[in-house]
Coordinates of C-alpha atoms and ligand atoms in Angstrom, one line a residue:
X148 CA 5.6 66.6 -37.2
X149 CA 4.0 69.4 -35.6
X150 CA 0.6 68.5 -34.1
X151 CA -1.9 70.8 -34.5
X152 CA -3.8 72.7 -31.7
X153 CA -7.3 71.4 -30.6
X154 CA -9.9 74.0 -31.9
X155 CA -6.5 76.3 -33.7
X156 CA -5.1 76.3 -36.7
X157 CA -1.3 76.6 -35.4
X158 CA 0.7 74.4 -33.2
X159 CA 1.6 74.2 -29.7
X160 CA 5.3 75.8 -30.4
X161 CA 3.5 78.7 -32.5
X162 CA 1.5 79.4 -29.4
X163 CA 4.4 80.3 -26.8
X164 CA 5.6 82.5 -30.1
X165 CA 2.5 84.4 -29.9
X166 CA 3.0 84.9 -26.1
X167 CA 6.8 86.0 -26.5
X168 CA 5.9 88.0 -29.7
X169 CA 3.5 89.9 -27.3
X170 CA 6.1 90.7 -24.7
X171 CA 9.0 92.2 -27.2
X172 CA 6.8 95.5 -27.7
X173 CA 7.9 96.2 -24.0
X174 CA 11.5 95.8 -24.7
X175 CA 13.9 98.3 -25.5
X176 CA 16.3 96.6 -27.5
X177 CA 19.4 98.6 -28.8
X178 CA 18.8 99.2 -32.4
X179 CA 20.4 96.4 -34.7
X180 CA 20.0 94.0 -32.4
X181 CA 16.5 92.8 -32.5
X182 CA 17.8 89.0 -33.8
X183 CA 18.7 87.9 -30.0
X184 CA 14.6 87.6 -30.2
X185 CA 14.8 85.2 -32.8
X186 CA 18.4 83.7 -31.3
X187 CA 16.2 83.3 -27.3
X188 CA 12.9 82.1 -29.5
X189 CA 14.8 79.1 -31.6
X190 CA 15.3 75.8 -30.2
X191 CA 19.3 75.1 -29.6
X192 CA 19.1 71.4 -30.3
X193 CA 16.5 69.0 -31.1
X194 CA 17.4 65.1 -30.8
X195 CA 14.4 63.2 -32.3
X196 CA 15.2 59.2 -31.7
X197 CA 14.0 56.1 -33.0
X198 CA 15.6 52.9 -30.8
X199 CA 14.5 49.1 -30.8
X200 CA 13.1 47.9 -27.4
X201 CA 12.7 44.0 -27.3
X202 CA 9.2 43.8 -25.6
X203 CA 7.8 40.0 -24.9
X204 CA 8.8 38.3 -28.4
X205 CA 8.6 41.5 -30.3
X206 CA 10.5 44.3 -30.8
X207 CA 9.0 47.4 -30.9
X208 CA 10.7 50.6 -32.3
X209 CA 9.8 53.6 -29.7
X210 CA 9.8 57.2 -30.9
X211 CA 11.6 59.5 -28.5
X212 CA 12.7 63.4 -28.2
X213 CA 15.3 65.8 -26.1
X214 CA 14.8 69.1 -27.1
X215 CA 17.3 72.0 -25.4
X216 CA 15.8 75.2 -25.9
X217 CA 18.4 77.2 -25.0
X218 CA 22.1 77.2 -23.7
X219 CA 22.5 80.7 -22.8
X220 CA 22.8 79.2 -19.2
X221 CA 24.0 75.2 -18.6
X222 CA 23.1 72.9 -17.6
X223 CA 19.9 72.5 -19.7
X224 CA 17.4 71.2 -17.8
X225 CA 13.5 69.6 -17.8
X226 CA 11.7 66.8 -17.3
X227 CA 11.1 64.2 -19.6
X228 CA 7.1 63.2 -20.3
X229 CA 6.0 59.5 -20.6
X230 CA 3.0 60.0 -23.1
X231 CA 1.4 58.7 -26.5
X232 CA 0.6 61.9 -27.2
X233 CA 4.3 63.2 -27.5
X234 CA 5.6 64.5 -30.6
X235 CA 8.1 66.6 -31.6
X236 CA 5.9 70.0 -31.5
X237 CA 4.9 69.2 -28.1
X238 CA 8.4 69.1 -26.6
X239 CA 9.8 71.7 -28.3
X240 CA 7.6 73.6 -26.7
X241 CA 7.7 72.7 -23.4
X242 CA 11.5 73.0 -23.2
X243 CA 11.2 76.5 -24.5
X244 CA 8.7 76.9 -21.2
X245 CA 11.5 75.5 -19.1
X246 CA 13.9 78.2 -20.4
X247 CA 11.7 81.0 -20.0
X248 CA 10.4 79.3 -15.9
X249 CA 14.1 79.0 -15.0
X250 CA 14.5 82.6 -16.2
X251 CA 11.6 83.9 -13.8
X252 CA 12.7 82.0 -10.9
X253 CA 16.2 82.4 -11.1
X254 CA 17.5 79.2 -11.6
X255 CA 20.5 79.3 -13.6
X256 CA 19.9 76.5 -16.1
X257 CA 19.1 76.8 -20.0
X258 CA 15.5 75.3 -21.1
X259 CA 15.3 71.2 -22.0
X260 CA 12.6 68.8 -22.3
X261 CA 12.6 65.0 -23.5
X262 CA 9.6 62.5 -24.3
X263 CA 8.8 58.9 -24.6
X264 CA 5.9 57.9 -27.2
X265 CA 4.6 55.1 -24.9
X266 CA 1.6 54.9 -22.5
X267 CA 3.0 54.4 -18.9
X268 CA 0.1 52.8 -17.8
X269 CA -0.5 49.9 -20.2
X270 CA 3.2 48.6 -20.3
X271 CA 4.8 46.6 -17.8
X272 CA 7.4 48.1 -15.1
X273 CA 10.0 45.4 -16.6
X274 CA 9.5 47.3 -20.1
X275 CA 9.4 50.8 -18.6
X276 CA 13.0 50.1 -17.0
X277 CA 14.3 48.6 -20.4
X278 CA 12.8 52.1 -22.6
X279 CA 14.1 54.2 -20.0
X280 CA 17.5 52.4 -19.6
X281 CA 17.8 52.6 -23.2
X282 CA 16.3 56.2 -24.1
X283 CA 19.4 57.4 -21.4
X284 CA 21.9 55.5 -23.3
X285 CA 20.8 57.2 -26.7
X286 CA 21.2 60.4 -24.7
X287 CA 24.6 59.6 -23.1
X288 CA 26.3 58.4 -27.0
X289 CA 24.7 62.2 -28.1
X290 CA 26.2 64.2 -25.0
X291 CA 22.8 64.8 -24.4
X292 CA 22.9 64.4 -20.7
X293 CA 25.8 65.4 -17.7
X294 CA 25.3 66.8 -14.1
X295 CA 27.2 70.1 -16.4
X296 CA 25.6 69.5 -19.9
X297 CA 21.3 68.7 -19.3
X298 CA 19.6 67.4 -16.4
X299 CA 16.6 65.8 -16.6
X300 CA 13.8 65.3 -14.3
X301 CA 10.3 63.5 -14.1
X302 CA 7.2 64.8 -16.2
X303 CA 3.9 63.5 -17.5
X304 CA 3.9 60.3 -17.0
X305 CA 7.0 59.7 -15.0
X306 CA 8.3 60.0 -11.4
X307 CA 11.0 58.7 -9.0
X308 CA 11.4 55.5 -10.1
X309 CA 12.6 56.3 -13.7
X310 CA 14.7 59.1 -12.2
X311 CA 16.6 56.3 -10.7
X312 CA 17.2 54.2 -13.4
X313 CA 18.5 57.1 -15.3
X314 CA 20.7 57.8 -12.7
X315 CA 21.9 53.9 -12.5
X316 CA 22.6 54.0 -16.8
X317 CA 24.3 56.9 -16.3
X318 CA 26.7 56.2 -13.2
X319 CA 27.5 52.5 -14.9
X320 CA 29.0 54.6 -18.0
X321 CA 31.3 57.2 -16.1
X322 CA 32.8 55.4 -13.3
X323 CA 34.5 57.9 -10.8
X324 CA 32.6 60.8 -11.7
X325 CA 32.3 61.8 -8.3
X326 CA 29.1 64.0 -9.6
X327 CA 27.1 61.8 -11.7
X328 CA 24.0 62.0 -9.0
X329 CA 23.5 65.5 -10.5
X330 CA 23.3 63.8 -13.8
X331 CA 19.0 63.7 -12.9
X332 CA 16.8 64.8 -10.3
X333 CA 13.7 64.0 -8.9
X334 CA 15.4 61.4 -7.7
X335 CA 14.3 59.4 -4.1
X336 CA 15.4 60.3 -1.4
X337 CA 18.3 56.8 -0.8
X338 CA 19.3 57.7 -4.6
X339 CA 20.4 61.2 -3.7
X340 CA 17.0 62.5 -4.2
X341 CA 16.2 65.7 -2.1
X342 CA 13.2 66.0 0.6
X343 CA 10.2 67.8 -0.8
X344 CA 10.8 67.2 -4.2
X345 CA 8.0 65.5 -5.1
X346 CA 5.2 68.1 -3.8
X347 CA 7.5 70.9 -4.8
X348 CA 5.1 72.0 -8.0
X349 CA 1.8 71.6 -6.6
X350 CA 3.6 73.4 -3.4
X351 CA 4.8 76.5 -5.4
X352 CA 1.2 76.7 -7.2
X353 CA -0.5 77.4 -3.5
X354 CA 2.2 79.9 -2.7
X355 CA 1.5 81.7 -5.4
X356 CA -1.8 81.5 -5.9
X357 CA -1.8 82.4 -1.6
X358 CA 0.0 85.6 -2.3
X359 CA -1.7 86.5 -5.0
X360 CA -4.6 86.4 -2.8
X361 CA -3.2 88.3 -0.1
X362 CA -3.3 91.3 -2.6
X363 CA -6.3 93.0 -1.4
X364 CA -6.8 95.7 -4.0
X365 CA -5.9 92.9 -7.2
X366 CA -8.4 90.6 -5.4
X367 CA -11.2 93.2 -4.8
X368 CA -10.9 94.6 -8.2
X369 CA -11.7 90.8 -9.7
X370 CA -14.3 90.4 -7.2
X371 CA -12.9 88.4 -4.5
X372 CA -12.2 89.1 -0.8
X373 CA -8.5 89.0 0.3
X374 CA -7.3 85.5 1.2
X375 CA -7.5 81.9 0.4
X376 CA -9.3 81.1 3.3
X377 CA -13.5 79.7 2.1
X378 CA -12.3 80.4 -1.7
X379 CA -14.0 77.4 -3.9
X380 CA -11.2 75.8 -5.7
X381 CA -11.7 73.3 -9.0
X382 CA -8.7 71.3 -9.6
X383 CA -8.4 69.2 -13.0
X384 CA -5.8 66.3 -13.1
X385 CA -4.7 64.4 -9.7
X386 CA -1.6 63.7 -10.8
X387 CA 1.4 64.7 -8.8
X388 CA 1.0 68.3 -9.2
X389 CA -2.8 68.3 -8.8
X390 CA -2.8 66.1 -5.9
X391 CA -0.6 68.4 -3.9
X392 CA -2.2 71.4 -4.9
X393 CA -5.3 69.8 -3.7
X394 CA -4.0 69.0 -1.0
X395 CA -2.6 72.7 0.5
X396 CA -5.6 74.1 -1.1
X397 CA -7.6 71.9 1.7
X398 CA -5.2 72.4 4.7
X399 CA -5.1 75.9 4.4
X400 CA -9.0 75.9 4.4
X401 CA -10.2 76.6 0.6
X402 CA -13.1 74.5 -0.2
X403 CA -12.5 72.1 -3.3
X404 CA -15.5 71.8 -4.5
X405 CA -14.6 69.5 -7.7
X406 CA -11.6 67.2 -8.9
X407 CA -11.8 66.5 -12.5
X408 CA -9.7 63.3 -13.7
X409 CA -9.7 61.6 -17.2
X410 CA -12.9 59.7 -16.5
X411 CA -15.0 62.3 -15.4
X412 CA -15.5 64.8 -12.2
X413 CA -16.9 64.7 -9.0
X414 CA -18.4 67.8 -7.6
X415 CA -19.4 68.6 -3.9
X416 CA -20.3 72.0 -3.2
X417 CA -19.3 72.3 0.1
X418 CA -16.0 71.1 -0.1
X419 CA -14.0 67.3 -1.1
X420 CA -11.9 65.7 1.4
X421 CA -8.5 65.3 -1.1
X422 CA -6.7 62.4 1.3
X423 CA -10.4 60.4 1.1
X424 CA -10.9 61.0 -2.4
X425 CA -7.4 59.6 -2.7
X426 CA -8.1 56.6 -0.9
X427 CA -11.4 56.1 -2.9
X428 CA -9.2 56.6 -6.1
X429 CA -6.8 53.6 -4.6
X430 CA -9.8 51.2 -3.8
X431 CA -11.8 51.3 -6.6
X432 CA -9.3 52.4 -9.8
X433 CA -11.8 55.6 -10.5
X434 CA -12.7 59.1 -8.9
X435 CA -16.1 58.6 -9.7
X436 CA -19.3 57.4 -7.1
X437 CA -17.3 59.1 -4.4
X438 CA -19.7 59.5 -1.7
X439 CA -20.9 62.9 -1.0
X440 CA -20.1 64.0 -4.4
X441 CA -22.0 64.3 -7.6
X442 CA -20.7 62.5 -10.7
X443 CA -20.3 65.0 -13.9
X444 CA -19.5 62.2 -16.8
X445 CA -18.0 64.7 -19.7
X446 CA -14.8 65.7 -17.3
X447 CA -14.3 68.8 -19.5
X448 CA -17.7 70.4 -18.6
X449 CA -16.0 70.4 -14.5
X450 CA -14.3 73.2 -15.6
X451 CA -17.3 75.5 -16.7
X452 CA -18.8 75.3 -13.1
X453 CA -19.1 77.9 -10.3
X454 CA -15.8 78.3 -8.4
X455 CA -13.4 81.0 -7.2
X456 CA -9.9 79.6 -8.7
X457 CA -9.6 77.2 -11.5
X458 CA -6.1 74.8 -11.5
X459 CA -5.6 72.8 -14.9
X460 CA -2.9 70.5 -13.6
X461 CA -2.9 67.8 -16.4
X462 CA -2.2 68.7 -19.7
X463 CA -1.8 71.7 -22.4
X464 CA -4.6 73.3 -24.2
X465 CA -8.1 72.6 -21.8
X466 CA -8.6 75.9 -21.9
X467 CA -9.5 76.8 -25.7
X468 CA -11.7 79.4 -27.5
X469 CA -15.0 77.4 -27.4
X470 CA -15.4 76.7 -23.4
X471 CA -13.3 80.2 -22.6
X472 CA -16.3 81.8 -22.8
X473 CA -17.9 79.4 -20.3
X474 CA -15.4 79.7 -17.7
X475 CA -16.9 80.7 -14.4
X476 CA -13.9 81.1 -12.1
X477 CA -12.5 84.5 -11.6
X478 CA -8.2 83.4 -11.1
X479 CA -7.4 80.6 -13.5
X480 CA -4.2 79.0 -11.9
X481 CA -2.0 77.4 -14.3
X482 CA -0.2 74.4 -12.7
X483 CA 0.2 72.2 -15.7
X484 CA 2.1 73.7 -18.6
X485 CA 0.2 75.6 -21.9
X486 CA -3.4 74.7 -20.0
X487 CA -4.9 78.3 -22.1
X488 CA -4.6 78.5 -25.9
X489 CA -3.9 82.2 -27.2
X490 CA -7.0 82.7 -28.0
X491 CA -8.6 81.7 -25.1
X492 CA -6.5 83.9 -23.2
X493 CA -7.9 86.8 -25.0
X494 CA -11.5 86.0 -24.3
X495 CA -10.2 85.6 -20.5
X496 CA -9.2 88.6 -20.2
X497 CA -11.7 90.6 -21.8
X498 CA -14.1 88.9 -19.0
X499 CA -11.6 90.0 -16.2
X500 CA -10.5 86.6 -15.5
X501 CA -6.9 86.3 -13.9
X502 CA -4.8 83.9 -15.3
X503 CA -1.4 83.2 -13.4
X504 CA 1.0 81.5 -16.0
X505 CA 2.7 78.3 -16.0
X506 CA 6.3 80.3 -16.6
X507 CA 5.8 81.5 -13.4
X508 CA 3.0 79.6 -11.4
X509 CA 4.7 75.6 -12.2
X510 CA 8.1 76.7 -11.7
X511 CA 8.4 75.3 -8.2
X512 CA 9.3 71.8 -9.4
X513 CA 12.6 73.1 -11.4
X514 CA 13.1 75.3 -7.9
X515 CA 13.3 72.3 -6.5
X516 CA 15.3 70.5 -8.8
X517 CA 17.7 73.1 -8.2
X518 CA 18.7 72.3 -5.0
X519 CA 18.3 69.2 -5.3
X520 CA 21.4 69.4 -8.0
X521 CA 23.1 71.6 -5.5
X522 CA 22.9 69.2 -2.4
X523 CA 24.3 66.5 -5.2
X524 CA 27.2 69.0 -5.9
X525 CA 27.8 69.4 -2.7
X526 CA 27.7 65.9 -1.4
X527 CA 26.0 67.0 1.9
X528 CA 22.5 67.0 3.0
X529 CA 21.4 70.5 4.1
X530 CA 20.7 71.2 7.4
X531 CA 23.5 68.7 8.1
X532 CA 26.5 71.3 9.2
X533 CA 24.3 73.6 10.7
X534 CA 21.1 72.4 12.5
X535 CA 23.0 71.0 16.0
X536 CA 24.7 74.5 16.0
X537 CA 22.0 77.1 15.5
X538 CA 19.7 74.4 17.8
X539 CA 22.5 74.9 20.9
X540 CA 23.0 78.8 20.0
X541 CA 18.9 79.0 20.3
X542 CA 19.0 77.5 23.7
X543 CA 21.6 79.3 25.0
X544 CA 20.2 83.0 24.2
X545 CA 16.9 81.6 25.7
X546 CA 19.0 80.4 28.1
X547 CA 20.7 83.9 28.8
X548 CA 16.9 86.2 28.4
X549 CA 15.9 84.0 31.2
X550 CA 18.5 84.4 33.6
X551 CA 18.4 88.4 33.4
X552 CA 14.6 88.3 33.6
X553 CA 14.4 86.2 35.8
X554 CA 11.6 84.6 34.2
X555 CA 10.8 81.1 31.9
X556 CA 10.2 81.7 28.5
X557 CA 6.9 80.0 27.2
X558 CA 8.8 78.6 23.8
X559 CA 8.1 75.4 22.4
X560 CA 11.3 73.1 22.5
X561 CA 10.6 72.5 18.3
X562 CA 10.7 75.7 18.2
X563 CA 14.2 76.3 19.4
X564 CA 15.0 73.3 16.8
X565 CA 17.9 73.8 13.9
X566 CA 16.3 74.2 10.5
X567 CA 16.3 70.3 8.5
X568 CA 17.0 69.8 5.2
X569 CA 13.1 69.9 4.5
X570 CA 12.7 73.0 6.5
X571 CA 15.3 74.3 4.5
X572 CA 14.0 73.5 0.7
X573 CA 10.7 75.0 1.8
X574 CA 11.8 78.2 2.8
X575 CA 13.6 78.6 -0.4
X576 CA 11.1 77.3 -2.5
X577 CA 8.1 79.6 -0.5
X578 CA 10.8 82.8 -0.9
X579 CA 11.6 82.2 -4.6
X580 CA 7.5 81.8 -5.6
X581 CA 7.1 84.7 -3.0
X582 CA 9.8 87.0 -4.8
X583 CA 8.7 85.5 -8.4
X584 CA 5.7 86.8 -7.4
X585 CA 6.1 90.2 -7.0
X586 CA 8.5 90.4 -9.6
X587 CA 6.3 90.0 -12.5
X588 CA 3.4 92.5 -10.2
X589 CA 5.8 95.3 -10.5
X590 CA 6.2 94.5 -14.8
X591 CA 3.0 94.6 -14.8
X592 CA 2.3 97.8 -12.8
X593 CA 5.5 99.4 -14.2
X594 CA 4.6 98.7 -17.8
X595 CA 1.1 99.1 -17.4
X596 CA 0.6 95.4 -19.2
X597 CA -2.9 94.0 -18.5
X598 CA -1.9 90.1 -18.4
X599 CA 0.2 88.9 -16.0
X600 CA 1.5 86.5 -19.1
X601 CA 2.5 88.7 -20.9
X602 CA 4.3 90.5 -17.8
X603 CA 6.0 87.6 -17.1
X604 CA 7.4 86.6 -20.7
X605 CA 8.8 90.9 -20.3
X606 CA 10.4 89.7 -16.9
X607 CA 12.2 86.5 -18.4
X608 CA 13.1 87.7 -21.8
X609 CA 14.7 91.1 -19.9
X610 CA 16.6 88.6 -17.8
X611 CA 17.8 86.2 -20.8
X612 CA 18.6 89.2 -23.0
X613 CA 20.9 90.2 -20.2
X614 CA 22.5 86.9 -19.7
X615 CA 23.3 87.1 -23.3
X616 CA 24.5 90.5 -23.2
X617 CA 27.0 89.0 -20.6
X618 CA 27.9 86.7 -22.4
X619 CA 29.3 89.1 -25.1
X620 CA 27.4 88.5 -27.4
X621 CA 26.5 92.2 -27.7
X622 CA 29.2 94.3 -28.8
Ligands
LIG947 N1 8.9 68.7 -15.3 C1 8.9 69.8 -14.5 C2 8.5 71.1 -15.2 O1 7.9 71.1 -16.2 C3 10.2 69.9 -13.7 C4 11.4 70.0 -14.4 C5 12.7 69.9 -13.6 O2 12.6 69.7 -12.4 O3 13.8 70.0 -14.2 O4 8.7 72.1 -14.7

């Protein structure tokens, strides 16, 4: 069941232990009560399927998983990853990162995660609608999905599309639930989907990798100058969450000097251009023989080279103890989930490296996803009741500064604009990664805890503990 860990002798699941375990030293718990450790560390409920998919003449039995980590706050919620690689271990553990994210970033939702043991890219769309139609009826005859009970989301492996066909299976078995669009999200944007969803991870990696860099005594004591501006940035995976952290990366002026993907790297020291590397992806099925770039065949080895911030945005465990030691970046960013084993974290940090963790760094997707349920609550679009008003109350005060100074204002007209719905999700994702931010700075500085992992597991298990405690749970 439980796969073990390239280049470790435990699992993935024993690894997020070790990373809690490290955290509970800085807790004050009342005496007696140190089991709500145990009670916040256990999954709630696995739900390990087997269901019969009729694919061309053959059926095929598919092996499938929903893990809820925790209920201390519902719905559950996570995505669900499309992968051969899934396996129980593997999403046990990622839905006990979901509990512990939500818990950072204050979105009220217990910790879920679900996988599909198939390779998205070798079966046909009419199959992936039929494995996904049929994985979300196994979870609707469990109770394992409900706008109120677990809401998943896209993953690994999975995106809008299935979010939509979820949505569809689940709406056709509760007629007049007026709130079955909350029942998923990540949905498009016709199927009650929310704008700036889809770049909302690779978003909230740059802003907080941005403010991280605006601290100028964190940044000089690492090395680095203050800002993001001319920093050389290596991002592994251009997947969703790569491509978009690419992508603000580039716009605000960081030089990416290498995009590793499963076939290998490309490298270009003085800077990639994301959208044309894109293109050249699109064209020719491969990042590699981009021009301008230099090909590095073994796609692991893009990691070991020169650079100023390292993203691993594909999958866990890149970062283990035999290439920690050759890691040359001095802030490792973690945009995909579990990217640095245990152990490599250790040797990180005796070189000084900064690594900002997925708990915290990754969590702009489920931010997102938040408000994206919200809006589906709500049955409104935001922006919708307010834009035309705050618009015509902008005009008028311009309106009224000019007529006492006697004098035109020199404001842009989009300026005076009411805030859209995108506008809107932006600002709250930018202030929650912002405030997340700072949040687990203060742990660290308070506590005087060297890793900024282990600061964050204090900040989320402080904040679960407290749910629980008002709960009643404690006496
Ligand atoms: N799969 C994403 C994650 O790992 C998003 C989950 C969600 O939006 O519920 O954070």
């Amino acid at each position: 069941m439980s796969r073990k860990n390239k280049n470790n002798t435990y699992s993935f699941f024993n690894c997020i232990e070790k990373n809690f375990d490290k955290a509970t030293k800085y807790l004050s718990i009342k005496k007696g009560f140190s089991g709500i450790l145990e009670q916040i560390k256990a999954c709630n409920s696995i739900y390990s399927m087997h269901f019969p998919v009729k694919i061309g003449e053959k059926i095929k039995v598919i092996e499938a998983y929903r893990v809820q980590h925790s209920h201390h706050k519902l719905p559950c919620k996570g995505g669900i990853r499309y992968s051969t690689k899934v396996n129980q271990d593997e999403i046990m553990t990622l839905s006990a990162l979901m509990t512990y994210k939500c818990a950072i970033v204050d979105v009220p939702f217990g910790g879920a995660k679900g996988g599909i043991k198939i390779d998205p890219q070798v079966i046909s769309v009419e199959e992936m609608e039929k494995i996904t139609r049929r994985y979300t009826s196994e979870l609707i005859k469990k109770n394992f999905i409900g706008p109120g009970i677990d809401v998943p989301a896209p993953d690994y492996g999975s995106g809008e599309r299935e979010m939509s066909w979820i949505f569809d299976t689940f709406l056709s078995i509760s007629s007049g639930e007026v709130n079955a669009l909350a029942c998923v999200t990540g949905k498009p944007i016709s199927q009650g989907g929310v704008r700036g969803r889809k770049e909302a991870t690779g978003l909230g990696v740059f802003y907080g990798i941005r403010e991280l860099c605006k601290m100028k005594e964190y940044m000089l004591s690492i090395g680095l100058n203050a800002g993001l501006y001319g920093k050389k940035v290596i991002i592994q995976g251009l997947g969703n969450v790569g491509f978009h952290a690419a992508k603000f990366f580039h716009e605000a002026g960081a030089v990416i000097v290498a995009l590793a993907e499963r076939e290998g790297a490309i490298y270009n020291e003085n800077g990639l251009n994301v959208s044309n590397v894109i293109l050249h992806l699109k064209n020719t099925g491969s990042i590699l023989n981009y021009p301008e770039s230099k090909n590095i065949e073994n796609t692991e080895k893009a990691l070991e080279l020169e650079c100023d911030i390292l993203i691993p945005a594909a999958l866990e465990n890149v970062i283990h103890k035999n290439n920690a030691n050759h890691i040359k970046a001095k802030i490792i960013g973690e945009a995909a989930n579990g990217p640095v084993t245990p152990e490599a974290d250790e040797i990180l940090e005796k070189k000084g490296i900064v690594v900002v963790p997925d708990i915290y760094l990754n969590a702009g997707g489920v931010t997102v996803s938040y408000f994206e349920w919200l809006k589906n609550l709500s049955h409104v679009r935001y922006g919708r009741m307010g834009k035309r008003f705050s618009e015509n109350m902008n005009a008028e005060l311009i309106q009224s500064i000019e007529t006492v100074c006697r004098k035109k204002i020199p404001i842009r007209e989009e300026n005076l604009r009411g805030p859209k719905e995108i506008d809107l999700i932006r600002s709250g994702l930018e202030d929650t990664m912002i405030s997340g931010f700072h949040k687990i700075l203060d742990i660290k500085k308070s506590f005087g805890i060297e890793s900024l992992r282990t600061a964050a597991f204090v900040l989320s298990i402080k904040k679960i503990i407290n749910s629980y405690e008002k709960l009643g749970i404690f006496p």
